[in-house]
mmCIF file of C-alpha atoms in Angstrom:
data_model
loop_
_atom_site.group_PDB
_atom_site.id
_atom_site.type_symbol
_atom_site.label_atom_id
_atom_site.label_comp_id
_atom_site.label_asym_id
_atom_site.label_seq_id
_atom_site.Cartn_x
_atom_site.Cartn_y
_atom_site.Cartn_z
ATOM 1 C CA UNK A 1 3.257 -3.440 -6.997
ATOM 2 C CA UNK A 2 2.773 0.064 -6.937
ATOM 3 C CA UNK A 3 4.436 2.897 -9.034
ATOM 4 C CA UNK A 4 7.502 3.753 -6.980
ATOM 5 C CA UNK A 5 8.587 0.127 -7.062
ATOM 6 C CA UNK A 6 8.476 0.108 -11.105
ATOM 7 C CA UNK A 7 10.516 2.938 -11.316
ATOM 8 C CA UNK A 8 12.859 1.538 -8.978
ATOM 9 C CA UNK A 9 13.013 -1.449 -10.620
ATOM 10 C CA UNK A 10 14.037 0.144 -13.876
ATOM 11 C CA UNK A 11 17.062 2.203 -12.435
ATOM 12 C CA UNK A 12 18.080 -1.702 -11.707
ATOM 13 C CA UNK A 13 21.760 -2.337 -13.290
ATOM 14 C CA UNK A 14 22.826 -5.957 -13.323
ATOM 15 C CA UNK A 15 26.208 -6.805 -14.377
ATOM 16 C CA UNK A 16 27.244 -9.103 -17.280
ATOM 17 C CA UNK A 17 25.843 -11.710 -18.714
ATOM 18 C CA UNK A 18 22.719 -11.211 -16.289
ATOM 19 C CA UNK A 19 22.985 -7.547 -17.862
ATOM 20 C CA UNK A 20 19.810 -8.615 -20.513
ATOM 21 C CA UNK A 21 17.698 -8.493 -17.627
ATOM 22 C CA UNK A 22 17.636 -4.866 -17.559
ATOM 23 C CA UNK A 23 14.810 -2.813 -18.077
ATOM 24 C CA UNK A 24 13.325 0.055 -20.723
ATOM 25 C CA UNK A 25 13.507 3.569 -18.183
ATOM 26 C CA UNK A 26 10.507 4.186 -16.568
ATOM 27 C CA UNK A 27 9.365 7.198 -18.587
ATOM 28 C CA UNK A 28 9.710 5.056 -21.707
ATOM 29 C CA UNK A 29 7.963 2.287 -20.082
ATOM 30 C CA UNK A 30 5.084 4.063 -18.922
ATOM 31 C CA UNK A 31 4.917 6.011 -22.095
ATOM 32 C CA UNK A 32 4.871 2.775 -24.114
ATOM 33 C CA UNK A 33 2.600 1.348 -22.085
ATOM 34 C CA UNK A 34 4.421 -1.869 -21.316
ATOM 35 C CA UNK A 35 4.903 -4.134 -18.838
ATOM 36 C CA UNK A 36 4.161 -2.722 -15.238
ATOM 37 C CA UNK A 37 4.749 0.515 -17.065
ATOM 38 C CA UNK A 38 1.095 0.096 -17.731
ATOM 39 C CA UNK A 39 -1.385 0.428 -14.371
ATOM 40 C CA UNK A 40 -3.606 -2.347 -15.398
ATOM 41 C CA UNK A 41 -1.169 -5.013 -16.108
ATOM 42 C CA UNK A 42 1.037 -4.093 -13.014
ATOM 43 C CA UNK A 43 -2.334 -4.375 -10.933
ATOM 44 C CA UNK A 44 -3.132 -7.513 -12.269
ATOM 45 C CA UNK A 45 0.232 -9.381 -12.536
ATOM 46 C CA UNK A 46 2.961 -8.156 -10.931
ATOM 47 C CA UNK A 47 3.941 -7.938 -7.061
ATOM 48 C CA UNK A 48 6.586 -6.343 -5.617
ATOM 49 C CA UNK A 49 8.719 -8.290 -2.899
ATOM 50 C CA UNK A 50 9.573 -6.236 0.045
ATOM 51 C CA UNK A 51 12.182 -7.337 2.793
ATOM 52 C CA UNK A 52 11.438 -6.998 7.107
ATOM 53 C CA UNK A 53 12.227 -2.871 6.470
ATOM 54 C CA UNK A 54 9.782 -2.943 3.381
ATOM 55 C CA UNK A 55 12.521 -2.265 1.530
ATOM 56 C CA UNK A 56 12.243 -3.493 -2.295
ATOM 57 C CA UNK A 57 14.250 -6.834 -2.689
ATOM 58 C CA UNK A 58 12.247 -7.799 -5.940
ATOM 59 C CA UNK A 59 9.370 -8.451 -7.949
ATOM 60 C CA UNK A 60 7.349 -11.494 -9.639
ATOM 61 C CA UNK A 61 4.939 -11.237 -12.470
ATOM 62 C CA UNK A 62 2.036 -13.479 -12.107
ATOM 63 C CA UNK A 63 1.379 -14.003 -16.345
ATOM 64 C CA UNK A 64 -1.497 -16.091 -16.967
ATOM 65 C CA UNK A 65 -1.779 -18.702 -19.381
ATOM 66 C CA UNK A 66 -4.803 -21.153 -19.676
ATOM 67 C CA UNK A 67 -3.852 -23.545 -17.162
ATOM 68 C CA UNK A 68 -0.728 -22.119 -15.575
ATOM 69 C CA UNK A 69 0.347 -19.370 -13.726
ATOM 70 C CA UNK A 70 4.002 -18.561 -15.318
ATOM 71 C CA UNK A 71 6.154 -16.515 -13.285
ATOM 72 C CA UNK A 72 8.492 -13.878 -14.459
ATOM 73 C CA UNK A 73 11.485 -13.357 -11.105
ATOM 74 C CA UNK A 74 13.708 -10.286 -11.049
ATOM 75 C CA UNK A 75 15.633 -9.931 -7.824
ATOM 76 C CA UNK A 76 17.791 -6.631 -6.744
ATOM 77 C CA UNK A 77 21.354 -6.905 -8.542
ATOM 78 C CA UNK A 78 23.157 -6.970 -5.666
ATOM 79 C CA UNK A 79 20.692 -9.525 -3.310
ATOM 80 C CA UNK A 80 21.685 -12.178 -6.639
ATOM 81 C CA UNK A 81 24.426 -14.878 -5.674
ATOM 82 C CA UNK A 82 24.000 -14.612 -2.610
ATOM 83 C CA UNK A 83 22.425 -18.177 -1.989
ATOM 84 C CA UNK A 84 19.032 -16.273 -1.312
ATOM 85 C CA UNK A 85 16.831 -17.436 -4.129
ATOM 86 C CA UNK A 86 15.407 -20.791 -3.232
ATOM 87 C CA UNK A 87 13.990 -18.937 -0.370
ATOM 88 C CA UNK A 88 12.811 -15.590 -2.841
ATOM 89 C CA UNK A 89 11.159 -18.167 -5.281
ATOM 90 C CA UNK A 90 9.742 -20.122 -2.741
ATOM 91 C CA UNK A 91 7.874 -17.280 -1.242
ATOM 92 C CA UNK A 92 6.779 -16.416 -5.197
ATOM 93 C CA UNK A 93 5.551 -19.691 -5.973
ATOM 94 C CA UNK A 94 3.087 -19.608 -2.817
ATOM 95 C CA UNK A 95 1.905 -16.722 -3.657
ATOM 96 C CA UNK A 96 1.041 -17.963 -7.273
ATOM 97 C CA UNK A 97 -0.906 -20.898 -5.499
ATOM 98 C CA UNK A 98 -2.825 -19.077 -3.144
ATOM 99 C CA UNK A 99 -4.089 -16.525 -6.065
ATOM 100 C CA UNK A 100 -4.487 -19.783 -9.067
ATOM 101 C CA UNK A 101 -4.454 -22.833 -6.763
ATOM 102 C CA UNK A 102 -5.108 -25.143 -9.342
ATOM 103 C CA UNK A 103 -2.995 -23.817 -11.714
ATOM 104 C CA UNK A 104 0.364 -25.612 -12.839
ATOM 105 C CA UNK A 105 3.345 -22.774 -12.175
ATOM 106 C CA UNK A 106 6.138 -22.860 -14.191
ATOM 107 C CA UNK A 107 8.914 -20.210 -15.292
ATOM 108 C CA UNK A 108 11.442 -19.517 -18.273
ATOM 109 C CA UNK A 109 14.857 -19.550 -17.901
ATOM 110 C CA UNK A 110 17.886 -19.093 -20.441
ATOM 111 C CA UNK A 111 19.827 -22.245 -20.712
ATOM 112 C CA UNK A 112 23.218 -20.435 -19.505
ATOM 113 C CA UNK A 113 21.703 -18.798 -16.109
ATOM 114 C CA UNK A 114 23.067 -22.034 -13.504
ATOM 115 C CA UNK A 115 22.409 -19.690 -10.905
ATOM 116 C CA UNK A 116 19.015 -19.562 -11.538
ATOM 117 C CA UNK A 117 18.414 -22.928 -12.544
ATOM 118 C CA UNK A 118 19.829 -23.825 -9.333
ATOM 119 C CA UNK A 119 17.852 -21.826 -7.431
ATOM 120 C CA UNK A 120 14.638 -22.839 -9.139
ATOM 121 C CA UNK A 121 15.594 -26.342 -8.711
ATOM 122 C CA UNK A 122 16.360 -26.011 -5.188
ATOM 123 C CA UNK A 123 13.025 -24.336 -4.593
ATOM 124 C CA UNK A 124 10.609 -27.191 -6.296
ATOM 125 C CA UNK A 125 10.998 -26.669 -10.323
ATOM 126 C CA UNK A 126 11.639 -29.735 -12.834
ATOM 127 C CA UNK A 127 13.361 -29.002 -16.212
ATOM 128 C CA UNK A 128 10.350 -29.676 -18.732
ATOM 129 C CA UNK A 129 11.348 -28.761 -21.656
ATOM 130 C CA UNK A 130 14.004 -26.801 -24.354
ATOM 131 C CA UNK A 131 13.234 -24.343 -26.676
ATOM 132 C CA UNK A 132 14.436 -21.060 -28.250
ATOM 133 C CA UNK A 133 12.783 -17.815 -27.892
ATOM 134 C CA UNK A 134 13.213 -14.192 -29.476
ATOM 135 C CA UNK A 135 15.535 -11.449 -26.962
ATOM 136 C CA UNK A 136 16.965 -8.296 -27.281
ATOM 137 C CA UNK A 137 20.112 -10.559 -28.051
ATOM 138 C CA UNK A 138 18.464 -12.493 -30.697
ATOM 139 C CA UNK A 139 17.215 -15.961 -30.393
ATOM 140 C CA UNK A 140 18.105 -17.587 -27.354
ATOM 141 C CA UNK A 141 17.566 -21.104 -25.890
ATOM 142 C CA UNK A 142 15.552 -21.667 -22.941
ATOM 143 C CA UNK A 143 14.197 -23.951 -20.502
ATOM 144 C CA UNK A 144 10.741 -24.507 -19.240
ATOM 145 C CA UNK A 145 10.504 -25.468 -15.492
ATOM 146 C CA UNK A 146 7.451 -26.749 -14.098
ATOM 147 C CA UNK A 147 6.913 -26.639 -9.615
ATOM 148 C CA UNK A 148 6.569 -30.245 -8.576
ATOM 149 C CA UNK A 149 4.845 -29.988 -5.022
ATOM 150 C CA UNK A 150 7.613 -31.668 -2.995
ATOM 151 C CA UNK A 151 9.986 -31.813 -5.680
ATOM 152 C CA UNK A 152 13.710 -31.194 -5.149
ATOM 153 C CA UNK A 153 12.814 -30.294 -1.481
ATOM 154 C CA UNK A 154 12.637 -26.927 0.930
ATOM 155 C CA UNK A 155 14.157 -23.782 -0.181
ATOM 156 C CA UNK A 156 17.261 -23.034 1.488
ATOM 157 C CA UNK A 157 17.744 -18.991 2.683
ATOM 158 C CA UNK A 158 16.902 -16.871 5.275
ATOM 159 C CA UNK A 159 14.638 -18.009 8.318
ATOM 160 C CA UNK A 160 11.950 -15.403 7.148
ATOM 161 C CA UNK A 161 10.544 -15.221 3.397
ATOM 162 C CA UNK A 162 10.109 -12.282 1.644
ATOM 163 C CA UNK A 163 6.480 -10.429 1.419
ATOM 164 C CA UNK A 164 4.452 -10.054 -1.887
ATOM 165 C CA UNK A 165 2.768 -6.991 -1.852
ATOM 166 C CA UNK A 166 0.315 -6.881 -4.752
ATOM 167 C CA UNK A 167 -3.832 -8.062 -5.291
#
């Protein structure tokens, strides 16, 4: 992921409830050092997902864990519900398993976002578990979701994936 693509990420505006995905602005981020607001952790974790035009479509963060790659997914507001992100995740999840191979990938998800979980199921994931975890809401409940190789079968999108561009 390179600069340009976290600043256009933050200028992202989703619409309610999917509005908590939302990001710091990119000064702030940058100035706090967070997230790919920082060089090194953007080098090392994040990718930026680029459509036929290399236009930006989305991003996945790469956060490693002992064991398991977990992914953090943020799509363009208005590519969402558009029956696009079996095919988006898909393309994410290879790209975790050709950098980890023999890690485990799984994912977080709030327990409300069916879109999501849909997509995620569609592209491989298994519910694994239900927890709560602090947000800028307050505490939430999530699920984990684990990628079972072969699991709930193929993504279903468009014919071509998109890109990762990133280590």
């Amino acid at each position: 992921m390179e600069e340009h693509h976290g600043a256009e990420i933050c200028t992202w505006k989703y619409e309610p409830p999917y509005n908590i995905y939302g990001w710091l602005p990119w000064e702030q981020m940058k100035g706090l050092g967070v997230e790919f607001g920082d060089p090194e952790i953007r080098r090392q974790q994040y990718a930026a997902l680029l459509d036929d035009g290399g236009m930006l479509c989305g991003f996945a963060q790469f956060f490693p864990l002992e064991g398991v790659t977990r992914l953090g997914i943020g799509m363009k507001p208005e590519l969402c519900g558009h029956g696009r992100g079996a095919a988006f995740v898909a393309a994410i999840v290879q790209e975790a398993l050709r950098r980890k191979p023999e890690n485990e990938v799984d994912l977080e998800v709030l327990t409300w976002n069916s879109r999501a979980i849909r997509a995620y199921q569609r592209a491989g994931f298994t519910i694994t578990d239900l927890y709560e975890r602090q947000t800028p809401d307050g505490m939430m409940p999530f699920y984990c979701m684990v990628y079972q190789p072969g699991g709930d079968g193929e993504a279903d999108g468009p014919e071509r994936e998109p890109s990762t561009e990133g280590p």
